[in-house]
Coordinates of C-alpha atoms and ligand atoms in Angstrom, one line a residue:
Chain A
M1 CA -66.7 4.3 -99.6
T2 CA -62.9 4.2 -99.5
H3 CA -61.3 5.5 -96.3
S4 CA -59.0 8.4 -96.9
P5 CA -55.3 7.6 -96.4
P6 CA -54.1 8.1 -92.8
A7 CA -53.4 11.8 -92.8
A8 CA -51.9 14.1 -90.2
S9 CA -53.8 14.4 -86.9
V10 CA -57.1 16.2 -87.1
L11 CA -57.2 16.6 -83.4
S12 CA -54.1 16.7 -81.3
V13 CA -54.4 16.8 -77.6
R14 CA -51.2 17.3 -75.6
D15 CA -50.8 17.0 -71.9
V16 CA -54.2 18.4 -71.1
C17 CA -55.1 18.8 -67.4
K18 CA -58.3 20.1 -66.0
T19 CA -59.0 21.1 -62.5
Y20 CA -62.4 22.3 -61.1
A21 CA -62.1 24.2 -57.8
G22 CA -58.9 22.5 -56.8
R23 CA -60.1 19.1 -57.8
Q24 CA -58.1 17.4 -60.5
I25 CA -60.5 16.0 -63.0
L26 CA -58.2 15.1 -66.0
E27 CA -54.5 14.6 -65.8
R28 CA -52.0 14.7 -68.7
V29 CA -54.3 13.5 -71.4
S30 CA -52.6 13.2 -74.7
I31 CA -54.0 11.8 -77.9
E32 CA -53.5 12.2 -81.7
L33 CA -56.6 11.5 -83.7
A34 CA -56.2 10.6 -87.4
A35 CA -58.6 12.0 -90.0
G36 CA -61.6 9.7 -90.5
S37 CA -61.3 7.8 -87.3
F38 CA -64.2 7.1 -84.9
L39 CA -62.9 7.5 -81.4
A40 CA -65.1 6.1 -78.6
V41 CA -64.4 7.4 -75.0
V42 CA -65.5 5.2 -72.2
G43 CA -65.0 5.3 -68.4
P44 CA -66.9 5.3 -65.1
T45 CA -69.4 8.0 -64.4
G46 CA -67.8 11.3 -63.2
C47 CA -64.4 10.5 -64.5
G48 CA -64.3 13.5 -66.8
K49 CA -65.5 12.2 -70.2
T50 CA -67.9 15.1 -70.7
T51 CA -65.3 17.5 -69.5
F52 CA -62.9 16.2 -72.1
L53 CA -65.6 16.6 -74.8
R54 CA -66.4 20.1 -73.6
M55 CA -62.8 21.1 -74.0
L56 CA -62.8 19.7 -77.6
M57 CA -65.9 22.0 -78.3
S58 CA -64.2 25.0 -76.6
E59 CA -67.0 25.2 -74.0
E60 CA -64.2 24.7 -71.4
V61 CA -60.5 25.6 -71.5
P62 CA -57.9 23.2 -70.3
T63 CA -56.2 24.2 -67.1
S64 CA -52.9 23.3 -68.8
G65 CA -51.9 21.6 -72.0
T66 CA -52.9 22.3 -75.6
I67 CA -55.5 21.1 -78.1
A68 CA -55.0 21.7 -81.8
L69 CA -57.4 21.2 -84.7
D70 CA -55.7 20.6 -88.0
G71 CA -52.5 21.8 -86.5
R72 CA -53.9 25.1 -85.3
K73 CA -54.8 26.0 -81.7
L74 CA -58.4 25.4 -81.0
P75 CA -60.6 28.6 -81.2
D76 CA -61.7 30.0 -77.8
E77 CA -65.4 29.4 -78.5
P78 CA -67.5 26.8 -80.3
T79 CA -67.3 27.1 -84.1
A80 CA -68.9 25.4 -87.1
D81 CA -65.9 23.1 -87.6
R82 CA -67.0 21.0 -84.7
G83 CA -70.5 19.7 -84.7
V84 CA -72.1 18.4 -81.6
V85 CA -74.9 16.1 -80.5
F86 CA -75.8 15.9 -76.8
Q87 CA -77.9 13.4 -74.9
R88 CA -80.7 16.0 -74.7
Y89 CA -81.5 19.5 -75.8
S90 CA -79.7 19.2 -79.1
V91 CA -82.5 20.4 -81.3
F92 CA -84.5 23.6 -81.1
P93 CA -88.0 23.1 -79.7
H94 CA -89.5 26.1 -81.5
L95 CA -88.6 24.9 -85.0
T96 CA -90.1 22.1 -87.0
V97 CA -88.0 19.2 -88.1
L98 CA -87.5 20.8 -91.4
G99 CA -86.9 24.2 -89.7
N100 CA -84.2 22.6 -87.6
A101 CA -82.5 21.0 -90.6
V102 CA -82.6 24.3 -92.6
L103 CA -81.4 26.5 -89.8
P104 CA -77.6 25.7 -90.3
L105 CA -77.9 26.6 -94.0
E106 CA -79.8 29.8 -93.2
L107 CA -77.2 30.8 -90.6
A108 CA -74.4 30.3 -93.2
A109 CA -76.1 32.1 -96.0
A110 CA -77.9 35.0 -94.2
P111 CA -75.6 36.7 -91.6
R112 CA -77.9 39.7 -91.2
F113 CA -81.3 38.0 -90.5
G114 CA -80.3 34.3 -90.2
R115 CA -83.3 33.6 -92.4
L116 CA -83.7 32.8 -96.1
F117 CA -86.6 33.8 -98.3
G118 CA -87.9 32.9 -101.8
A119 CA -85.8 30.8 -104.1
A120 CA -82.8 30.7 -101.8
R121 CA -85.1 29.3 -99.1
R122 CA -86.5 26.7 -101.4
R123 CA -83.1 25.6 -102.4
A124 CA -82.0 25.3 -98.7
E125 CA -85.2 23.4 -97.9
A126 CA -84.5 21.0 -100.8
T127 CA -81.1 20.3 -99.4
A128 CA -82.5 19.9 -95.9
S129 CA -85.3 17.6 -97.0
A130 CA -82.9 15.4 -98.8
M131 CA -80.9 15.1 -95.6
L132 CA -84.0 14.3 -93.6
E133 CA -85.0 11.6 -96.1
H134 CA -81.5 10.2 -95.7
V135 CA -81.9 9.8 -91.9
G136 CA -85.5 8.6 -92.2
L137 CA -87.3 11.7 -91.1
G138 CA -88.9 12.6 -94.4
P139 CA -92.4 12.0 -93.2
A140 CA -91.8 13.9 -90.0
A141 CA -90.7 17.2 -91.6
A142 CA -93.6 19.3 -90.4
L143 CA -93.6 18.1 -86.8
Y144 CA -92.1 19.8 -83.8
P145 CA -89.3 18.0 -81.8
A146 CA -91.6 17.5 -78.8
Q147 CA -93.8 15.4 -81.1
L148 CA -91.0 13.1 -82.0
S149 CA -89.7 10.0 -80.1
G150 CA -86.3 10.2 -78.5
G151 CA -84.7 8.2 -81.3
M152 CA -86.2 10.5 -83.9
Q153 CA -85.0 13.6 -82.0
Q154 CA -81.5 12.2 -82.0
R155 CA -81.7 11.4 -85.7
L156 CA -82.7 15.0 -86.3
A157 CA -79.8 16.2 -84.1
L158 CA -77.4 14.1 -86.2
A159 CA -78.8 15.5 -89.4
Q160 CA -78.6 19.0 -88.1
A161 CA -75.1 18.7 -86.9
L162 CA -73.9 17.1 -90.2
I163 CA -75.6 19.3 -92.8
R164 CA -72.8 21.8 -92.9
Q165 CA -70.2 19.0 -92.8
P166 CA -68.1 19.9 -89.8
R167 CA -64.5 18.7 -89.6
V168 CA -65.2 16.8 -86.4
L169 CA -68.4 15.5 -84.9
L170 CA -68.6 15.4 -81.1
L171 CA -71.1 13.1 -79.4
D172 CA -71.8 13.1 -75.7
E173 CA -73.7 9.9 -74.8
P174 CA -76.1 10.6 -77.7
F175 CA -78.0 7.3 -77.5
S176 CA -77.9 6.4 -73.8
A177 CA -81.5 7.6 -73.2
L178 CA -82.9 5.4 -75.9
D179 CA -84.3 1.9 -75.6
P180 CA -82.3 -1.0 -77.1
G181 CA -84.2 -1.4 -80.3
T182 CA -84.1 2.3 -81.2
R183 CA -80.4 2.3 -80.2
A184 CA -79.6 -0.5 -82.7
D185 CA -81.2 1.4 -85.5
I186 CA -79.5 4.7 -84.7
H187 CA -76.2 2.9 -84.4
A188 CA -76.6 1.6 -87.9
L189 CA -77.5 5.2 -89.1
T190 CA -74.5 6.7 -87.3
R191 CA -72.1 4.1 -88.8
R192 CA -73.6 4.7 -92.3
L193 CA -73.3 8.5 -92.0
W194 CA -69.7 8.2 -90.7
Q195 CA -68.7 6.0 -93.6
E196 CA -70.4 8.2 -96.2
T197 CA -68.9 11.5 -94.9
G198 CA -65.5 10.1 -93.9
M199 CA -65.8 12.5 -90.9
T200 CA -63.8 12.3 -87.7
V201 CA -66.0 11.4 -84.8
V202 CA -65.4 11.5 -81.0
M203 CA -68.1 9.8 -79.1
V204 CA -68.4 9.6 -75.3
T205 CA -70.4 6.7 -74.0
H206 CA -70.6 4.6 -70.9
D207 CA -71.8 1.6 -72.9
I208 CA -68.7 -0.5 -73.7
S209 CA -70.4 -2.6 -76.4
E210 CA -71.5 0.6 -78.1
A211 CA -68.0 1.9 -78.0
F212 CA -66.6 -1.3 -79.6
S213 CA -69.3 -1.7 -82.2
L214 CA -69.0 1.9 -83.5
G215 CA -65.5 3.0 -82.7
T216 CA -62.3 2.4 -84.7
R217 CA -60.5 3.2 -81.6
V218 CA -61.6 3.1 -77.9
I219 CA -59.9 4.9 -75.1
V220 CA -60.6 4.4 -71.4
F221 CA -60.5 7.2 -68.8
E222 CA -59.8 6.1 -65.2
R223 CA -58.6 7.7 -62.0
P224 CA -55.5 5.9 -60.6
I225 CA -56.7 6.5 -57.1
P226 CA -60.5 7.0 -57.1
D227 CA -61.0 9.2 -54.1
D228 CA -57.8 11.3 -54.4
A229 CA -58.7 14.9 -55.3
K230 CA -55.1 15.5 -56.3
R231 CA -55.1 12.8 -59.0
G232 CA -57.2 13.1 -62.1
A233 CA -58.3 10.5 -64.7
R234 CA -55.9 9.5 -67.4
I235 CA -56.1 7.4 -70.5
T236 CA -55.5 4.0 -69.1
H237 CA -56.2 2.0 -72.3
D238 CA -56.0 2.9 -76.0
I239 CA -57.5 0.1 -78.1
P240 CA -57.6 0.0 -81.9
V241 CA -60.7 -1.9 -83.1
R242 CA -60.4 -4.0 -86.2
R243 CA -63.7 -4.9 -87.8
R244 CA -62.6 -8.0 -89.6
T245 CA -65.9 -9.1 -91.0
Q246 CA -67.5 -5.8 -91.9
R247 CA -68.8 -6.7 -95.4
Q248 CA -69.4 -10.3 -94.7
P249 CA -73.2 -10.3 -93.9
A250 CA -74.2 -8.9 -97.2
A251 CA -72.3 -11.7 -99.1
L252 CA -74.2 -14.4 -97.2
P253 CA -77.6 -15.7 -98.3
L254 CA -80.3 -14.0 -96.2
T255 CA -81.3 -16.9 -94.0
P256 CA -82.7 -16.3 -90.5
A257 CA -79.5 -17.8 -89.1
S258 CA -77.3 -15.4 -91.0
L259 CA -79.5 -12.5 -89.9
T260 CA -79.2 -13.3 -86.3
A261 CA -75.5 -13.9 -86.7
A262 CA -74.9 -10.6 -88.3
P263 CA -74.8 -8.3 -85.3
L264 CA -72.2 -10.6 -83.7
T265 CA -69.7 -10.0 -86.4
A266 CA -69.5 -6.4 -85.3
C267 CA -66.8 -7.3 -82.9
P268 CA -68.0 -7.6 -79.3
P269 CA -65.7 -6.4 -76.6
A270 CA -64.5 -9.8 -75.6
A271 CA -63.3 -10.5 -79.2
C272 CA -61.2 -7.4 -79.2
P273 CA -58.1 -8.0 -77.2
P274 CA -56.3 -4.8 -76.4
A275 CA -53.5 -4.3 -78.9
T276 CA -50.8 -3.0 -76.8
Chain B
M1 CA -110.1 6.0 -53.7
R2 CA -107.7 8.7 -52.6
L3 CA -108.9 12.3 -52.8
I4 CA -106.0 13.1 -55.2
N5 CA -107.2 10.5 -57.6
R6 CA -110.9 11.5 -57.8
T7 CA -111.8 13.6 -60.8
P8 CA -115.3 15.1 -61.2
P9 CA -117.4 13.6 -64.1
A10 CA -117.9 15.7 -67.2
R11 CA -121.5 16.7 -66.3
L12 CA -120.3 18.1 -63.0
D13 CA -117.6 20.2 -64.6
L14 CA -119.6 23.2 -65.4
V15 CA -121.7 23.0 -62.2
L16 CA -118.5 23.1 -60.1
K17 CA -116.9 25.9 -62.1
A18 CA -120.1 28.1 -61.9
A19 CA -120.9 27.3 -58.3
P20 CA -118.8 30.0 -56.5
F21 CA -120.1 32.7 -58.9
V22 CA -123.7 31.6 -58.5
L23 CA -123.3 31.5 -54.7
L24 CA -121.8 35.0 -54.5
A25 CA -124.6 36.4 -56.7
L26 CA -127.2 34.6 -54.5
A27 CA -125.7 35.8 -51.2
Y28 CA -125.6 39.3 -52.6
T29 CA -129.2 39.2 -53.8
I30 CA -130.4 37.9 -50.4
A31 CA -128.5 40.6 -48.5
A32 CA -129.8 43.3 -50.9
I33 CA -133.4 42.2 -50.5
A34 CA -133.1 42.1 -46.7
R35 CA -131.6 45.6 -46.6
H36 CA -134.3 47.0 -48.9
D37 CA -137.0 45.3 -46.7
A38 CA -135.6 47.2 -43.7
N39 CA -135.0 50.5 -45.5
A40 CA -136.5 51.1 -49.0
G41 CA -134.0 53.9 -49.7
D42 CA -130.9 51.8 -49.0
K43 CA -127.9 52.7 -51.3
V44 CA -125.3 50.4 -49.9
L45 CA -126.4 47.2 -51.6
P46 CA -128.3 48.2 -54.7
T47 CA -130.6 45.6 -56.3
L48 CA -130.1 44.3 -59.8
G49 CA -132.7 46.6 -61.1
Q50 CA -131.0 49.7 -59.6
M51 CA -127.7 48.7 -61.0
I52 CA -129.2 48.2 -64.5
G53 CA -130.6 51.7 -64.1
G54 CA -127.2 53.1 -63.1
V55 CA -125.5 51.4 -66.0
R56 CA -128.1 52.6 -68.4
E57 CA -127.6 56.1 -67.2
M58 CA -123.8 55.8 -67.7
L59 CA -124.1 54.1 -71.1
F60 CA -126.9 56.0 -72.9
T61 CA -127.1 59.5 -71.4
R62 CA -124.8 62.2 -72.7
D63 CA -123.0 63.9 -69.9
L64 CA -124.2 67.5 -69.5
A65 CA -120.7 69.0 -69.1
T66 CA -118.7 67.1 -71.7
G67 CA -121.5 65.8 -74.0
Q68 CA -120.0 62.3 -73.9
Y69 CA -121.4 58.9 -73.1
L70 CA -119.5 58.5 -69.8
M71 CA -119.0 54.8 -69.6
L72 CA -117.7 54.6 -73.1
A73 CA -115.4 57.6 -72.6
D74 CA -114.2 56.2 -69.3
T75 CA -113.4 52.8 -70.8
I76 CA -111.6 54.3 -73.8
A77 CA -109.5 56.6 -71.5
S78 CA -108.6 53.8 -69.1
L79 CA -107.8 51.3 -71.9
R80 CA -105.6 53.9 -73.7
R81 CA -103.6 54.4 -70.5
L82 CA -103.4 50.7 -69.8
L83 CA -102.3 49.7 -73.3
S84 CA -99.8 52.6 -73.7
G85 CA -98.2 51.9 -70.3
L86 CA -98.1 48.2 -70.7
G87 CA -97.0 48.5 -74.3
L88 CA -94.1 50.7 -73.3
A89 CA -93.2 48.3 -70.5
V90 CA -93.3 45.3 -72.9
V91 CA -91.0 47.0 -75.5
I92 CA -88.5 48.1 -72.9
S93 CA -88.4 45.0 -70.8
F94 CA -88.3 42.6 -73.8
T95 CA -85.4 44.4 -75.5
L96 CA -83.5 44.9 -72.2
G97 CA -84.4 41.4 -71.0
I98 CA -82.9 39.7 -74.1
V99 CA -79.8 41.9 -74.0
V100 CA -79.2 41.4 -70.2
G101 CA -80.0 37.7 -70.4
M102 CA -77.7 37.0 -73.2
I103 CA -74.7 39.3 -72.8
P104 CA -72.6 38.9 -69.7
Y105 CA -71.2 42.5 -69.9
A106 CA -74.8 43.9 -70.0
K107 CA -75.8 41.6 -67.1
R108 CA -73.0 42.9 -64.9
L109 CA -73.7 46.4 -65.8
L110 CA -77.5 46.5 -65.5
L111 CA -78.9 43.6 -63.5
P112 CA -78.0 44.9 -60.0
F113 CA -79.3 48.3 -61.0
I114 CA -82.6 46.9 -62.4
T115 CA -83.0 44.8 -59.3
A116 CA -82.6 47.8 -57.0
L117 CA -85.0 49.8 -59.3
S118 CA -87.6 47.2 -59.0
M119 CA -87.6 47.6 -55.2
V120 CA -88.9 51.2 -55.5
P121 CA -92.6 51.2 -54.8
P122 CA -94.0 52.7 -58.0
L123 CA -96.8 54.5 -56.2
A124 CA -94.3 56.2 -53.9
I125 CA -92.7 57.9 -56.9
L126 CA -96.0 59.0 -58.4
P127 CA -95.7 62.5 -56.8
I128 CA -92.2 62.8 -58.4
L129 CA -93.7 61.9 -61.8
F130 CA -96.5 64.4 -61.3
I131 CA -93.9 67.1 -60.4
L132 CA -91.7 66.2 -63.3
A133 CA -94.3 65.5 -66.0
G134 CA -97.3 67.4 -64.7
I135 CA -100.6 65.6 -63.9
G136 CA -101.3 64.8 -67.6
E137 CA -101.2 61.5 -69.4
T138 CA -97.4 61.2 -69.4
A139 CA -97.2 60.7 -65.6
K140 CA -99.9 58.1 -65.6
I141 CA -98.4 56.1 -68.5
A142 CA -95.0 56.4 -66.9
L143 CA -96.4 55.0 -63.6
I144 CA -97.9 52.0 -65.3
A145 CA -94.7 51.3 -67.3
L146 CA -92.5 51.8 -64.2
G147 CA -94.8 49.6 -62.2
T148 CA -94.8 46.6 -64.6
A149 CA -91.6 46.8 -66.6
P150 CA -89.1 45.7 -63.8
Y151 CA -91.0 42.5 -63.1
M152 CA -91.3 41.5 -66.7
L153 CA -87.7 42.4 -67.3
R154 CA -86.4 40.3 -64.4
D155 CA -88.7 37.5 -65.4
L156 CA -87.4 37.5 -68.9
V157 CA -83.8 37.5 -67.8
L158 CA -84.5 34.4 -65.7
R159 CA -86.2 32.8 -68.7
V160 CA -83.3 33.5 -71.0
E161 CA -80.9 32.1 -68.4
E162 CA -83.2 29.0 -68.2
L163 CA -82.6 28.1 -71.9
P164 CA -80.6 24.9 -71.8
R165 CA -76.9 25.6 -72.2
P166 CA -76.5 22.8 -74.8
Q167 CA -78.9 24.7 -77.1
L168 CA -76.7 27.8 -77.2
I169 CA -73.6 25.7 -77.7
K170 CA -75.3 23.8 -80.5
A171 CA -76.3 27.1 -82.2
Q172 CA -72.7 28.2 -82.0
T173 CA -71.5 24.9 -83.6
L174 CA -73.9 25.6 -86.4
G175 CA -72.0 28.8 -87.0
A176 CA -74.5 31.3 -85.5
S177 CA -73.3 34.7 -84.4
S178 CA -74.5 36.3 -81.2
W179 CA -77.0 38.4 -83.3
Q180 CA -78.2 35.3 -85.2
I181 CA -78.6 33.4 -81.9
A182 CA -80.7 36.3 -80.5
L183 CA -82.8 36.4 -83.7
R184 CA -83.3 32.8 -84.4
I185 CA -82.9 31.0 -81.0
V186 CA -83.6 33.3 -78.1
I187 CA -86.2 35.8 -79.2
P188 CA -88.5 33.2 -80.8
Q189 CA -88.4 31.2 -77.6
M190 CA -89.0 34.2 -75.4
L191 CA -92.1 35.5 -77.2
P192 CA -94.5 33.0 -75.7
R193 CA -92.9 33.5 -72.3
L194 CA -93.3 37.2 -72.8
I195 CA -97.0 36.6 -73.2
D196 CA -97.1 34.8 -69.8
G197 CA -95.3 37.8 -68.3
V198 CA -97.8 40.2 -69.7
R199 CA -100.7 38.1 -68.5
L200 CA -99.3 38.2 -65.0
S201 CA -98.6 41.9 -65.2
L202 CA -102.2 42.7 -66.2
G203 CA -103.3 42.8 -62.6
P204 CA -100.6 45.3 -61.4
A205 CA -101.2 47.3 -64.6
W206 CA -104.9 47.8 -63.7
L207 CA -103.9 48.6 -60.2
Y208 CA -101.7 51.5 -61.4
V209 CA -104.3 52.7 -63.9
I210 CA -107.0 52.9 -61.2
S211 CA -104.6 54.5 -58.7
A212 CA -103.4 57.2 -61.1
E213 CA -106.9 58.0 -62.1
A214 CA -108.2 58.1 -58.6
I215 CA -105.5 60.6 -57.7
A216 CA -105.4 62.9 -60.7
A217 CA -107.7 62.6 -63.8
Q218 CA -110.7 63.9 -65.5
D219 CA -112.0 60.7 -66.9
G220 CA -111.4 56.9 -66.7
L221 CA -113.0 54.0 -65.0
G222 CA -110.9 54.6 -61.8
Y223 CA -111.7 58.3 -61.8
R224 CA -115.4 57.6 -62.1
I225 CA -115.5 55.1 -59.2
F226 CA -113.7 57.4 -56.9
L227 CA -115.9 60.4 -58.0
V228 CA -119.3 58.7 -57.5
R229 CA -118.1 57.3 -54.2
R230 CA -118.9 60.8 -52.7
Y231 CA -122.6 60.1 -53.5
F232 CA -122.5 56.5 -52.3
A233 CA -123.5 55.5 -55.8
M234 CA -123.0 51.8 -55.4
D235 CA -125.3 51.2 -58.3
I236 CA -122.5 52.6 -60.5
I237 CA -119.5 51.5 -58.6
I238 CA -120.4 47.8 -58.5
P239 CA -121.1 47.6 -62.3
Y240 CA -117.9 49.5 -63.0
V241 CA -115.9 47.0 -60.9
L242 CA -117.5 44.1 -62.7
W243 CA -116.8 45.7 -66.1
I244 CA -113.1 46.2 -65.2
T245 CA -112.9 42.6 -64.0
L246 CA -114.5 41.4 -67.3
L247 CA -112.1 43.5 -69.4
A248 CA -109.1 42.1 -67.5
Y249 CA -110.5 38.6 -67.9
I250 CA -111.0 39.1 -71.7
F251 CA -107.4 40.3 -72.1
D252 CA -106.2 37.3 -70.2
L253 CA -108.2 34.9 -72.4
A254 CA -107.1 36.7 -75.6
L255 CA -103.4 36.5 -74.6
R256 CA -103.7 32.9 -73.9
A257 CA -105.5 32.2 -77.2
L258 CA -102.7 34.2 -79.0
Q259 CA -100.1 32.1 -77.3
T260 CA -101.6 28.8 -78.4
A261 CA -102.3 30.0 -81.9
A262 CA -99.0 31.7 -82.6
F263 CA -96.7 29.3 -80.7
P264 CA -98.1 25.8 -81.1
W265 CA -94.7 24.3 -80.1
F266 CA -94.7 26.0 -76.7
A267 CA -97.3 23.9 -75.0
E268 CA -95.9 20.7 -76.6
A269 CA -92.4 21.5 -75.4
G270 CA -93.7 22.4 -71.9
R271 CA -95.3 19.0 -71.6
Q272 CA -92.1 17.1 -72.2
Ligands
ADP301 N1 -68.5 23.1 -64.2 C1 -68.1 22.3 -63.3 N2 -67.7 22.8 -62.1 C2 -67.2 22.0 -61.1 N3 -67.1 20.6 -61.2 C3 -67.5 20.1 -62.4 C4 -68.0 20.9 -63.5 N4 -68.3 20.1 -64.5 C5 -68.0 18.8 -64.1 N5 -67.5 18.8 -62.8 C6 -67.0 17.6 -62.1 O1 -66.1 17.0 -62.9 C7 -66.2 15.6 -62.8 C8 -66.3 15.0 -64.1 O2 -67.5 15.3 -64.7 P1 -68.0 14.8 -66.2 O3 -66.9 15.2 -67.1 O4 -69.3 15.3 -66.4 O5 -68.0 13.2 -66.0 P2 -68.5 12.1 -67.0 O6 -69.1 12.8 -68.2 O7 -67.4 11.2 -67.2 O8 -69.6 11.4 -66.2 C9 -67.4 15.3 -61.9 O9 -67.0 15.0 -60.6 C10 -68.2 16.6 -61.9 O10 -68.8 16.8 -60.7
MG302 MG1 -71.0 12.9 -69.0

């Protein structure tokens, strides 16, 4: 797919500070996020990455500063224009896989009962099934989330968050509970979904290689003085990531050597000098 | 091997489970035989034969005054009170529990009040109920409802609060309104928990049925037990107690079966 031309900022964060009970967590955070970009947020545990994301989803309000979505002040509560996937508890345990995927469509189409019946339901289920096939959950449609592996649950969470095509997708360490093999698969899926939808993504992670392999831009949060309650974390690095060899593996003959070489082309951290 | 790692083999399973029941029955029989050896007219520990006789009397002989089969009439009267009272309590506590658990304004307004109300010993207000509603069915049903609803309500509020916060955020990011969240996310997840609440409330509910019947009634299992106590009719009291226990046990089993059948996801999710 062709990336949309660099448009005005989808998300615009200006001088945002956040204090919890007199403790400064974030300090003067400002960032402009272009449409279609994939922002990865890294930083040490407890530096305020989740807090930042929670402000983006309106679960928290900044102590000072402003956040705008498409030039308008962020709504005071979570809305359908910002989809989320958390590390856990992102899908509904009482609904089957298909039920979870249909739910967003039902909520949109049936304000009174939040439930569709008859032909409308079959249409919504067809859309949801197609989405499930797309993320590799077709055969699991009738299962409950508790019967899925962690990786499958997160695939479902992604599908559910994407089915109504939010403006921005917010991910809080969505893959950090997964084992490495599963994680590689779901990284590929995430990249594919992002390329297909052209959506703007903000992903918090503490895995630096994950940040550089998925992100088009990586920011680092850090406290200037770790133990000082008066000083919060700021953006200490803002690194654009150029994926120089994105399409290269497909052009190569499929030899074992090229297969093993393929993941390396996805720009490891060391190969990405900060472009300051 | 450590005691905590030793599990009984399958063939011992039933033996172990039945042992306390069998032992109790055995101890009772021995004591009853001993007392009857000492005094053939003993009424305190009736033998199995005497109890069967007593039950037969209650089951198959029409009462002279009312023309009814007493045990059947008593059972129907007690169950009607139990189910009406518990049903009322379930409807009130479920509705209020969801509202109070979900809506901060409702929680501030009602939770302290409900908590205070639940401290009132229900039996202590029984006289008030009798004065207000007379000694008819209304007062008894109100007692059962008042006795069980506050517990179920507070339990449900806690369960709603226990729902992972990310779930509610996620629902909002899928565009759900408060009403839709109640309908599609909260209520469906609270129903199996409500069943747990009802199971735990069955004991207190029976307590209030028997108490109300003992104090003011013309029929019912509790009424009968307290009535025949005057004649030391242990051959009726003991079978009645066993019957009440069996009824309560069947309800518990039925509710558990309903929970697994209607909410297959619940046990799965609990295991995670
Ligand atoms: N609701 C809250 N109340 C008070 N302190 C909080 C709250 N949420 C987070 N914190 C504190 O803010 C800091 C940043 O937390 P968080 O954003 O979760 O960090 P990260 O996601 O980077 O690990 C932590 O020290 C945490 O204890
Ligand atoms: Mg975090």
